[in-house]
GROMACS .gro file of C-alpha atoms in nm:
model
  265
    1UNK     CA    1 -13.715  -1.752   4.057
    2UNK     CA    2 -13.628  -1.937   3.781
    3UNK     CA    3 -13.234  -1.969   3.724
    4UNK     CA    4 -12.992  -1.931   3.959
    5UNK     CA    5 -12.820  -1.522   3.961
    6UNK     CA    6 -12.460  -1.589   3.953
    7UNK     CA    7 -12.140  -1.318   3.993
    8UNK     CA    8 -11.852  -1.565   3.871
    9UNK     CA    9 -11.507  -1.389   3.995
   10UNK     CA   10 -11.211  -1.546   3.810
   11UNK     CA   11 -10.819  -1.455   3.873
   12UNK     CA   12 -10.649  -1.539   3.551
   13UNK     CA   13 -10.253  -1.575   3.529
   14UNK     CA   14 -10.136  -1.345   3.224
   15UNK     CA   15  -9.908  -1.563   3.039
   16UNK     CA   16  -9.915  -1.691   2.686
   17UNK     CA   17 -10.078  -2.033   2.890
   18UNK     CA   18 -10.322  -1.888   3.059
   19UNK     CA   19 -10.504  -2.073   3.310
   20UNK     CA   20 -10.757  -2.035   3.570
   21UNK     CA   21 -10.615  -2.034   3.940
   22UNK     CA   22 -10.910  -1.990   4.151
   23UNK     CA   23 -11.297  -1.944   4.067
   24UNK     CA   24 -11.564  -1.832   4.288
   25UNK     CA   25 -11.966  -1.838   4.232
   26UNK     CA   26 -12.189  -1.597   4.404
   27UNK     CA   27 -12.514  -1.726   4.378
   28UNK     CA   28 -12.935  -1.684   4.503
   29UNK     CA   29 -13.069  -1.904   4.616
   30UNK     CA   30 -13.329  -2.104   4.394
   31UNK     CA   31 -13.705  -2.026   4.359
   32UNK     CA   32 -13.904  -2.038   4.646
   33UNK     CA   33 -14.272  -2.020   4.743
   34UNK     CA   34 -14.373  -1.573   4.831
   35UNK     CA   35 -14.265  -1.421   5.134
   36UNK     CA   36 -14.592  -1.216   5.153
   37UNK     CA   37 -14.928  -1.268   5.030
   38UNK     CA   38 -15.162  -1.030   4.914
   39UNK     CA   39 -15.517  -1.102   5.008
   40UNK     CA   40 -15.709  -1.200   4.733
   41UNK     CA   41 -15.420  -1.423   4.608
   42UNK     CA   42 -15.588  -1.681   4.474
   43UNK     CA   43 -15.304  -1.981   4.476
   44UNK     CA   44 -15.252  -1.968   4.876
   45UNK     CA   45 -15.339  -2.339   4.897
   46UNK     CA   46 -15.073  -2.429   4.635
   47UNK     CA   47 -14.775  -2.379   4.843
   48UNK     CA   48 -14.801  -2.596   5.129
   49UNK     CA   49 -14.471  -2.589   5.298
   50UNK     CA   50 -14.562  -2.222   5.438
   51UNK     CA   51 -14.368  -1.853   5.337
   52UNK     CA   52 -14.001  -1.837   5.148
   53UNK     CA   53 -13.922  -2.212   5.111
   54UNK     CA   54 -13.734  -2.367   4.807
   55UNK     CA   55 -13.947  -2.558   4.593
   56UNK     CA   56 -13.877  -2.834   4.366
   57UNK     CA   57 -13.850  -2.667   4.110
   58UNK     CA   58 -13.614  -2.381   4.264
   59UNK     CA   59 -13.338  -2.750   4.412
   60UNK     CA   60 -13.402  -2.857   4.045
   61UNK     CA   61 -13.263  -2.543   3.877
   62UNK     CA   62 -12.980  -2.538   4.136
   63UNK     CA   63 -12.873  -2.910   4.062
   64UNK     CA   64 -12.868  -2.800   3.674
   65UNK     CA   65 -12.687  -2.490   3.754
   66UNK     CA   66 -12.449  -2.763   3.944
   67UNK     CA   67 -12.392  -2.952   3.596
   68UNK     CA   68 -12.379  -2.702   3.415
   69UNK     CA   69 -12.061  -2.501   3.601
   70UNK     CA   70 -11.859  -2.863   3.649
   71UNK     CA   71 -11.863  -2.911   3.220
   72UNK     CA   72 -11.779  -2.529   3.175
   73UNK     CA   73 -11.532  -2.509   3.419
   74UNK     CA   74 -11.415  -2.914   3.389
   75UNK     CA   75 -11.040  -2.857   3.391
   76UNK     CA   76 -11.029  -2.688   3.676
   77UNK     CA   77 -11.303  -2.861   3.928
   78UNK     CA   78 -11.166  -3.142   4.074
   79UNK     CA   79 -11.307  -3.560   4.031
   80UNK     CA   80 -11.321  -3.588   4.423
   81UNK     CA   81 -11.551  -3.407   4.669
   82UNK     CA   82 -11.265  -3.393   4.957
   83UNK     CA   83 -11.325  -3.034   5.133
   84UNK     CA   84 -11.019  -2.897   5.029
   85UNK     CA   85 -11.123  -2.925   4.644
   86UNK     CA   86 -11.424  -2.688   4.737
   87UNK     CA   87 -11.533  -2.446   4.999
   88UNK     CA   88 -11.863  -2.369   5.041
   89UNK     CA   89 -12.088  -2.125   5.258
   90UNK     CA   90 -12.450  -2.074   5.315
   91UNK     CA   91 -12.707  -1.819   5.505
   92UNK     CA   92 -12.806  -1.958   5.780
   93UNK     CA   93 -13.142  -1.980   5.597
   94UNK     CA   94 -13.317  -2.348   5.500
   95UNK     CA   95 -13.392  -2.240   5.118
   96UNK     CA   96 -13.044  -2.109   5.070
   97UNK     CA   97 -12.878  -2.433   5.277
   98UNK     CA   98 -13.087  -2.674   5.019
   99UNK     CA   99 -13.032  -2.439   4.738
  100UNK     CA  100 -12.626  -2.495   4.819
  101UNK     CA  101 -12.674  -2.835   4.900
  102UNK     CA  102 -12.847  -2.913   4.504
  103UNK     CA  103 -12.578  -2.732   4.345
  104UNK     CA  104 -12.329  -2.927   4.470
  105UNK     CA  105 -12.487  -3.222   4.386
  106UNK     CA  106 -12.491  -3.134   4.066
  107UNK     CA  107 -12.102  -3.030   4.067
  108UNK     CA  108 -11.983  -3.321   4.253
  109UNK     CA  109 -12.184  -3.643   4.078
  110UNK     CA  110 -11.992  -3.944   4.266
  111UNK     CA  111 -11.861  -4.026   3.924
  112UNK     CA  112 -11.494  -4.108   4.038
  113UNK     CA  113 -11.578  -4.220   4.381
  114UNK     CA  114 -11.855  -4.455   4.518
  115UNK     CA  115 -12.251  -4.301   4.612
  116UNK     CA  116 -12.382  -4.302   4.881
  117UNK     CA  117 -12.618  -4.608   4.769
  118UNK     CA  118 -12.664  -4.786   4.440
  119UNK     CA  119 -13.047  -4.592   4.431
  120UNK     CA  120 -12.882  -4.286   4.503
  121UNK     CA  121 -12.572  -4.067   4.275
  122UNK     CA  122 -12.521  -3.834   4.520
  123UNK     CA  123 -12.229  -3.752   4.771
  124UNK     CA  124 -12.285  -3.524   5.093
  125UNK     CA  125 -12.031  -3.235   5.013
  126UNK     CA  126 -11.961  -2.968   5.405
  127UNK     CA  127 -12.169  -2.655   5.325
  128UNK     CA  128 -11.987  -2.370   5.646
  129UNK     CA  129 -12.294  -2.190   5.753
  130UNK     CA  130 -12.229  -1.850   5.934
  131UNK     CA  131 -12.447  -1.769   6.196
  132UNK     CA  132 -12.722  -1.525   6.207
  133UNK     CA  133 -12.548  -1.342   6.481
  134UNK     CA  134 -12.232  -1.300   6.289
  135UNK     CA  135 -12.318  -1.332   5.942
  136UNK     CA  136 -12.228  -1.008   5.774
  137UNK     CA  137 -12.118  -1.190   5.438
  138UNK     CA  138 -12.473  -1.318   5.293
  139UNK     CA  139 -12.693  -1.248   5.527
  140UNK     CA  140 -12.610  -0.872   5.599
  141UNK     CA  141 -12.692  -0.643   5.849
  142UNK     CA  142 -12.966  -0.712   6.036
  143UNK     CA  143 -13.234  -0.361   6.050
  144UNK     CA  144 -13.326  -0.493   6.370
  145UNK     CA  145 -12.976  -0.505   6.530
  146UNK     CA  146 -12.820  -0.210   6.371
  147UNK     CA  147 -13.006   0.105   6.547
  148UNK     CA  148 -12.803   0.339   6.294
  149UNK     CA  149 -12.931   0.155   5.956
  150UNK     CA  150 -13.313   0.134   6.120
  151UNK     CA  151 -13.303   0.510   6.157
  152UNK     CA  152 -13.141   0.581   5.821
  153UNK     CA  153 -13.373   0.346   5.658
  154UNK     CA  154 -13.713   0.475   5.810
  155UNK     CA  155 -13.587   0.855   5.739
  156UNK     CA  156 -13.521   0.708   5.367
  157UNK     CA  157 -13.897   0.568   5.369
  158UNK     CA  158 -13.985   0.911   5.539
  159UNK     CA  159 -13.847   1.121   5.287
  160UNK     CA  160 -13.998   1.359   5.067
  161UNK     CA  161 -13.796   1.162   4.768
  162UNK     CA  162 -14.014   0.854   4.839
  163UNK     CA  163 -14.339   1.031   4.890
  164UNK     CA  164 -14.287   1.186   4.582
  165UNK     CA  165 -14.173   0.877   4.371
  166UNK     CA  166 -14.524   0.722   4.492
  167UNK     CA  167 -14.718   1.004   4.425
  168UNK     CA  168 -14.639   1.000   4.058
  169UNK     CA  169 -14.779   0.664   4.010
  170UNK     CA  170 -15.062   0.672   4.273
  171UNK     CA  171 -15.334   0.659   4.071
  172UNK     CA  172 -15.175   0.349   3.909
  173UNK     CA  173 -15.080   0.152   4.220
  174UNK     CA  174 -15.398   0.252   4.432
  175UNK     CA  175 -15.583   0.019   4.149
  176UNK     CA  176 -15.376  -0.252   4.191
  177UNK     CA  177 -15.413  -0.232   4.575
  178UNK     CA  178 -15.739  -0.235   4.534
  179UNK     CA  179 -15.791  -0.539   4.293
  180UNK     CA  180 -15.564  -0.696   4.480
  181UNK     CA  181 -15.769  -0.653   4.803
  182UNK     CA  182 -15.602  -0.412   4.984
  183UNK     CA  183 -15.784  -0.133   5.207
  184UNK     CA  184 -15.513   0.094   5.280
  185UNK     CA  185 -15.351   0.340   5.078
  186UNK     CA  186 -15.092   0.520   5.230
  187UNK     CA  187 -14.796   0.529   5.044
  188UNK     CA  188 -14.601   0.301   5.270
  189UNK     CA  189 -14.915   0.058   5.276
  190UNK     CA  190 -14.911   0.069   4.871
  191UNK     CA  191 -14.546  -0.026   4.876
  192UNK     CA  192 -14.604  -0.283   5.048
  193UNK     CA  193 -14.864  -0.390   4.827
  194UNK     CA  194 -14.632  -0.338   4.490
  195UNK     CA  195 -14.404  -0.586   4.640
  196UNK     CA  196 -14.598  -0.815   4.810
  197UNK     CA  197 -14.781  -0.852   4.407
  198UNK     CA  198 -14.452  -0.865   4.247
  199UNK     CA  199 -14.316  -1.144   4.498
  200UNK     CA  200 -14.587  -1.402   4.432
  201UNK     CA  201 -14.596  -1.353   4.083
  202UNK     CA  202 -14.268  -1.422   4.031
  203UNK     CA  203 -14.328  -1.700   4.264
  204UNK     CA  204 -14.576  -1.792   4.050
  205UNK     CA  205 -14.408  -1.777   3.672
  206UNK     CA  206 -14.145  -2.003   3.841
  207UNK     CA  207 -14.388  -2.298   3.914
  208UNK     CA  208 -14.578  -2.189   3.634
  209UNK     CA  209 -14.928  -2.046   3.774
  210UNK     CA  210 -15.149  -1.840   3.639
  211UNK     CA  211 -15.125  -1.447   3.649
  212UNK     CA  212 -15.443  -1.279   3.796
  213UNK     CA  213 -15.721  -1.186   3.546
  214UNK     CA  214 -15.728  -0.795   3.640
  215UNK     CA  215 -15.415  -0.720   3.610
  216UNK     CA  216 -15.240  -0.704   3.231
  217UNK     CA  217 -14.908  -0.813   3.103
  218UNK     CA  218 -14.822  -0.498   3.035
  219UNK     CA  219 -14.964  -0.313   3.402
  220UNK     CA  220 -14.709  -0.648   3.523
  221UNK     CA  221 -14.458  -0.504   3.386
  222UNK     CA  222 -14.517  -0.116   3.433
  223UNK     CA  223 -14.525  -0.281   3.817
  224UNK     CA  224 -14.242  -0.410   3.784
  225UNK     CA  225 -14.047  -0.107   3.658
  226UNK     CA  226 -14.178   0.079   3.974
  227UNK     CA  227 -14.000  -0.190   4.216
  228UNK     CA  228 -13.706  -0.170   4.027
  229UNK     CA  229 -13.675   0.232   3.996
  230UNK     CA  230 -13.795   0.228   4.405
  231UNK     CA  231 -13.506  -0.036   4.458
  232UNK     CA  232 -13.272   0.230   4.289
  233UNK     CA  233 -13.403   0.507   4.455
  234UNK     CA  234 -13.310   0.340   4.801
  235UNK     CA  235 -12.963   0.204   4.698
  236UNK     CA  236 -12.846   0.477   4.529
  237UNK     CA  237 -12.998   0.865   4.567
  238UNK     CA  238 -12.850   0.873   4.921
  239UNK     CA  239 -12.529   0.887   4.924
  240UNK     CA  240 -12.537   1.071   5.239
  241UNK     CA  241 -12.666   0.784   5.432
  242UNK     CA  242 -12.356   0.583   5.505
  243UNK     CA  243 -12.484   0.258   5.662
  244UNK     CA  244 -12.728   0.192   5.351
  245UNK     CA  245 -12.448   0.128   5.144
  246UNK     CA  246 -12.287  -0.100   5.325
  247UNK     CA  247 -12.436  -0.415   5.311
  248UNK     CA  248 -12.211  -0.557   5.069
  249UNK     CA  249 -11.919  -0.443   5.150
  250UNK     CA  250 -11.812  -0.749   5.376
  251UNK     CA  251 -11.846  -0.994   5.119
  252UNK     CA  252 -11.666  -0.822   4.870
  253UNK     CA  253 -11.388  -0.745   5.151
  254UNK     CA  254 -11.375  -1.156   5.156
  255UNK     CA  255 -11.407  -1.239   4.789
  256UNK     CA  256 -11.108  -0.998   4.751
  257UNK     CA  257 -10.941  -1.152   5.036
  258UNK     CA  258 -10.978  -1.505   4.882
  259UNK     CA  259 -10.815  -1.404   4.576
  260UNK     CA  260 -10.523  -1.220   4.701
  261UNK     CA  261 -10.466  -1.577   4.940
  262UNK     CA  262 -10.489  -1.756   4.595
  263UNK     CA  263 -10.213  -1.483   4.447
  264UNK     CA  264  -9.971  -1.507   4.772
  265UNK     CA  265 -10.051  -1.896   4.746
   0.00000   0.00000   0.00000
């Protein structure tokens, strides 16, 4: 995944001086290796550190995105790493705990204060972790713990909606399933399929590996356009379904929080 997704939320004091009194960064984690393989994915043997884990290239992208937000934001990060300068929180996931970790290596360089060793310009800076069994902020609400989001999600999947979405591309998708070395093709199994293809090969642009032979630029991208319109579909034609739509609302309940702290001071 390539460069870091990043919400920046700013509160800005509306003088003729105005100045920045408290920034926050919202950030993915960098890329990683695919969550699910398809079966005739032919670079299983590249990733060797197993399903979902942060490559080098996904830590490197996070330290730049580091650098880059201390010179844009300069006069207002501070030259020490003491905890009260930043606060920072992580999934309790490994790839989004190293992707934290990189950034703030790259926004705290021990420029003003002494590294750890001469062969080493780096500082350890507190990443807070919430735990999975409270973590309603970044990791969200577990399916599997929630009994009234696991039955509003598998009537969503159930629905005649879905079905039909599927249906309209069937012939399309079916193909790819196929080439792709899939056997079943019921519509759940082929969504499965569309984003088990669409995980590794945006796995794969990010450590720069080859695209399948049988499948097009353009088919890549007419796949791609069916994630995103299914994703859309889920998130937002059922407004009915109240438990759906709340999986962010925690985290924005704190990132409002933190700035009306910042406003009472």
């Amino acid at each position: 995944m390539e460069i870091l997704k990043l919400v920046l939320g700013t509160i800005l004091i509306c003088t003729a001086h105005s100045e920045i009194q408290s920034l926050q960064l919202l950030c993915r984690h960098g890329a990683r290796s695919p969550l699910i393989e398809y079966p005739n994915y032919k670079h299983k043997n590249h990733w060797k550190n197993g399903a979902g884990v942060l490559t080098t290239v996904g830590m490197r992208k996070c330290y730049d995105a580091g650098i880059f937000f201390r010179t844009f934001y300069h006069d207002l990060i501070s030259s020490t790493s003491f905890p009260q300068s930043v606060e920072a929180y992580s999934a309790e996931k490994d790839r989004v705990l190293q992707s934290a970790e990189a950034l703030l290596a790259g926004l705290y360089p021990p420029i003003y204060e002494k590294a750890v060793t001469t062969d080493l310009l780096w500082r350890p800076i507190p990443v807070k972790v919430f735990s999975v069994k409270n973590d309603y902020y970044l990791q969200g609400v577990d399916i599997d713990k929630c009994p009234a989001l696991a039955k509003e999600y598998t009537e969503i999947l159930f629905s005649q909606k879905v079905k039909d979405f599927v249906n309209q591309d069937k012939a399309f998708i079916e193909r790819m399933c196929r080439l792709a070395g899939y056997t079943k093709f019921d519509y759940l199994d082929m969504l499965v399929c569309v984003f088990a293809l669409r995980d590794c090969f945006n796995c794969d642009k990010a450590a720069n590996l080859s695209r399948p032979t049988w499948i097009s630029s353009e088919e890549e991208s007419h796949l791609q356009g069916i994630e995103g319109s299914f994703l859309t579909i889920l998130n937002k034609d059922f407004p009915e379904y109240s438990y759906m739509s709340r999986g962010s609302g925690p985290l924005l309940g704190k990132i409002v929080n933190n700035l009306m702290w910042t406003i009472i001071g």
